[in-house]
Amino acid sequence: MKDFKMEAFVVFTREETTDPEELATYSSGVGPSFDGHDVTFLAAYGAMEHLEGPPVEGAVILRFPTMQAARDWYHSPAYQTIAAHRFAGSRYRAFVIEGRR
């Protein structure tokens, strides 16, 4: 059996914007939270086709080398500080899922 590297994917779906100004603050300030983290943006608010369930306003998919790396970024003070604006300005669903390459 081949040894697979277990990657992790953080998936965000924006369900509803409740305060556009708070969400704009988040969007303009989230970039530096990724500094020092090994992350690849796979998708970010591109064209979508809804296949099942209620539609979402947008989605982001991030790839990290491991589950721990994804957790380290998400729970970092830099991200949690700016994420407060996302929480104040929108309703999202977010999860991290382990994958393999």
Short mmCIF file of the C-alpha atoms (twelve columns), coordinates in Angstrom:
data_MODEL
# 
_entry.id   MODEL 
# 
loop_
_atom_site.group_PDB 
_atom_site.id 
_atom_site.type_symbol 
_atom_site.label_atom_id 
_atom_site.label_alt_id 
_atom_site.label_comp_id 
_atom_site.label_asym_id 
_atom_site.label_seq_id 
_atom_site.Cartn_x 
_atom_site.Cartn_y 
_atom_site.Cartn_z 
_atom_site.pdbx_PDB_model_num 
ATOM 1   C CA . MET A 1   0.000   0.000  0.000   1 
ATOM 2   C CA . LYS A 2   1.303   3.407  -0.947  1 
ATOM 3   C CA . ASP A 3   1.944   5.898  1.874   1 
ATOM 4   C CA . PHE A 4   -0.358  8.884  1.312   1 
ATOM 5   C CA . LYS A 5   0.265   12.334 2.671   1 
ATOM 6   C CA . MET A 6   -2.837  13.357 4.586   1 
ATOM 7   C CA . GLU A 7   -3.790  16.895 3.667   1 
ATOM 8   C CA . ALA A 8   -6.579  18.968 5.169   1 
ATOM 9   C CA . PHE A 9   -9.132  21.193 3.514   1 
ATOM 10  C CA . VAL A 10  -10.895 24.076 5.233   1 
ATOM 11  C CA . VAL A 11  -14.236 24.811 3.600   1 
ATOM 12  C CA . PHE A 12  -16.249 27.960 4.225   1 
ATOM 13  C CA . THR A 13  -19.736 28.554 2.832   1 
ATOM 14  C CA . ARG A 14  -21.312 31.962 3.267   1 
ATOM 15  C CA . GLU A 15  -24.977 31.441 4.034   1 
ATOM 16  C CA . GLU A 16  -26.008 35.082 4.470   1 
ATOM 17  C CA . THR A 17  -24.463 38.547 4.692   1 
ATOM 18  C CA . THR A 18  -25.919 40.429 7.658   1 
ATOM 19  C CA . ASP A 19  -23.621 43.485 7.800   1 
ATOM 20  C CA . PRO A 20  -21.740 44.315 4.589   1 
ATOM 21  C CA . GLU A 21  -19.383 46.758 6.339   1 
ATOM 22  C CA . GLU A 22  -18.233 44.162 8.892   1 
ATOM 23  C CA . LEU A 23  -17.773 41.621 6.112   1 
ATOM 24  C CA . ALA A 24  -15.761 44.147 4.081   1 
ATOM 25  C CA . THR A 25  -13.517 44.739 7.109   1 
ATOM 26  C CA . TYR A 26  -12.939 40.991 7.329   1 
ATOM 27  C CA . SER A 27  -12.258 40.638 3.605   1 
ATOM 28  C CA . SER A 28  -9.757  43.479 3.537   1 
ATOM 29  C CA . GLY A 29  -7.921  42.280 6.654   1 
ATOM 30  C CA . VAL A 30  -7.843  38.485 6.459   1 
ATOM 31  C CA . GLY A 31  -4.779  38.232 4.187   1 
ATOM 32  C CA . PRO A 32  -2.098  38.736 6.852   1 
ATOM 33  C CA . SER A 33  -3.595  35.920 8.960   1 
ATOM 34  C CA . PHE A 34  -2.108  33.492 6.431   1 
ATOM 35  C CA . ASP A 35  1.461   34.760 6.897   1 
ATOM 36  C CA . GLY A 36  3.689   31.925 8.046   1 
ATOM 37  C CA . HIS A 37  1.084   29.250 7.214   1 
ATOM 38  C CA . ASP A 38  1.441   26.766 4.366   1 
ATOM 39  C CA . VAL A 39  -1.904  27.303 2.635   1 
ATOM 40  C CA . THR A 40  -3.123  26.992 -0.933  1 
ATOM 41  C CA . PHE A 41  -6.319  28.676 -2.088  1 
ATOM 42  C CA . LEU A 42  -8.186  26.167 -4.233  1 
ATOM 43  C CA . ALA A 43  -11.390 28.173 -4.670  1 
ATOM 44  C CA . ALA A 44  -12.576 31.563 -3.489  1 
ATOM 45  C CA . TYR A 45  -15.966 32.965 -4.458  1 
ATOM 46  C CA . GLY A 46  -15.803 31.791 -8.063  1 
ATOM 47  C CA . ALA A 47  -18.711 30.849 -10.292 1 
ATOM 48  C CA . MET A 48  -20.866 28.136 -8.711  1 
ATOM 49  C CA . GLU A 49  -23.642 25.798 -9.701  1 
ATOM 50  C CA . HIS A 50  -25.843 24.731 -6.799  1 
ATOM 51  C CA . LEU A 51  -26.540 21.029 -7.014  1 
ATOM 52  C CA . GLU A 52  -28.325 20.260 -3.731  1 
ATOM 53  C CA . GLY A 53  -29.610 21.981 -0.639  1 
ATOM 54  C CA . PRO A 54  -30.198 25.669 -0.091  1 
ATOM 55  C CA . PRO A 55  -28.028 27.981 -2.173  1 
ATOM 56  C CA . VAL A 56  -25.088 29.790 -0.594  1 
ATOM 57  C CA . GLU A 57  -23.725 33.233 -1.380  1 
ATOM 58  C CA . GLY A 58  -20.184 31.992 -1.843  1 
ATOM 59  C CA . ALA A 59  -17.568 29.447 -0.861  1 
ATOM 60  C CA . VAL A 60  -13.852 29.179 -0.132  1 
ATOM 61  C CA . ILE A 61  -11.714 26.028 -0.105  1 
ATOM 62  C CA . LEU A 62  -8.232  26.143 1.429   1 
ATOM 63  C CA . ARG A 63  -5.640  23.350 1.415   1 
ATOM 64  C CA . PHE A 64  -3.189  22.815 4.273   1 
ATOM 65  C CA . PRO A 65  -0.521  20.104 4.530   1 
ATOM 66  C CA . THR A 66  -2.099  18.554 7.666   1 
ATOM 67  C CA . MET A 67  -5.120  18.821 9.954   1 
ATOM 68  C CA . GLN A 68  -2.892  20.368 12.603  1 
ATOM 69  C CA . ALA A 69  -1.661  23.026 10.182  1 
ATOM 70  C CA . ALA A 70  -5.277  23.929 9.359   1 
ATOM 71  C CA . ARG A 71  -6.183  24.096 13.043  1 
ATOM 72  C CA . ASP A 72  -3.096  26.180 13.808  1 
ATOM 73  C CA . TRP A 73  -4.161  28.790 11.258  1 
ATOM 74  C CA . TYR A 74  -7.861  28.818 12.188  1 
ATOM 75  C CA . HIS A 75  -7.226  29.075 15.932  1 
ATOM 76  C CA . SER A 76  -4.347  31.557 15.603  1 
ATOM 77  C CA . PRO A 77  -4.786  34.932 17.302  1 
ATOM 78  C CA . ALA A 78  -4.234  36.642 13.941  1 
ATOM 79  C CA . TYR A 79  -7.164  34.808 12.335  1 
ATOM 80  C CA . GLN A 80  -9.493  34.859 15.315  1 
ATOM 81  C CA . THR A 81  -9.048  38.628 15.687  1 
ATOM 82  C CA . ILE A 82  -10.102 39.321 12.093  1 
ATOM 83  C CA . ALA A 83  -12.705 36.522 12.089  1 
ATOM 84  C CA . ALA A 84  -14.672 38.491 14.688  1 
ATOM 85  C CA . HIS A 85  -15.658 40.791 11.803  1 
ATOM 86  C CA . ARG A 86  -16.818 37.823 9.715   1 
ATOM 87  C CA . PHE A 87  -18.905 36.595 12.649  1 
ATOM 88  C CA . ALA A 88  -20.418 40.088 13.055  1 
ATOM 89  C CA . GLY A 89  -21.134 40.512 9.354   1 
ATOM 90  C CA . SER A 90  -22.383 37.163 8.129   1 
ATOM 91  C CA . ARG A 91  -23.535 33.640 8.772   1 
ATOM 92  C CA . TYR A 92  -21.096 30.996 7.551   1 
ATOM 93  C CA . ARG A 93  -20.632 27.282 7.833   1 
ATOM 94  C CA . ALA A 94  -17.053 26.113 8.122   1 
ATOM 95  C CA . PHE A 95  -15.351 22.783 8.560   1 
ATOM 96  C CA . VAL A 96  -12.002 21.111 8.130   1 
ATOM 97  C CA . ILE A 97  -11.827 17.731 6.459   1 
ATOM 98  C CA . GLU A 98  -8.890  15.398 6.068   1 
ATOM 99  C CA . GLY A 99  -8.084  14.317 2.552   1 
ATOM 100 C CA . ARG A 100 -5.275  12.570 0.812   1 
ATOM 101 C CA . ARG A 101 -3.230  13.150 -2.242  1 
# 
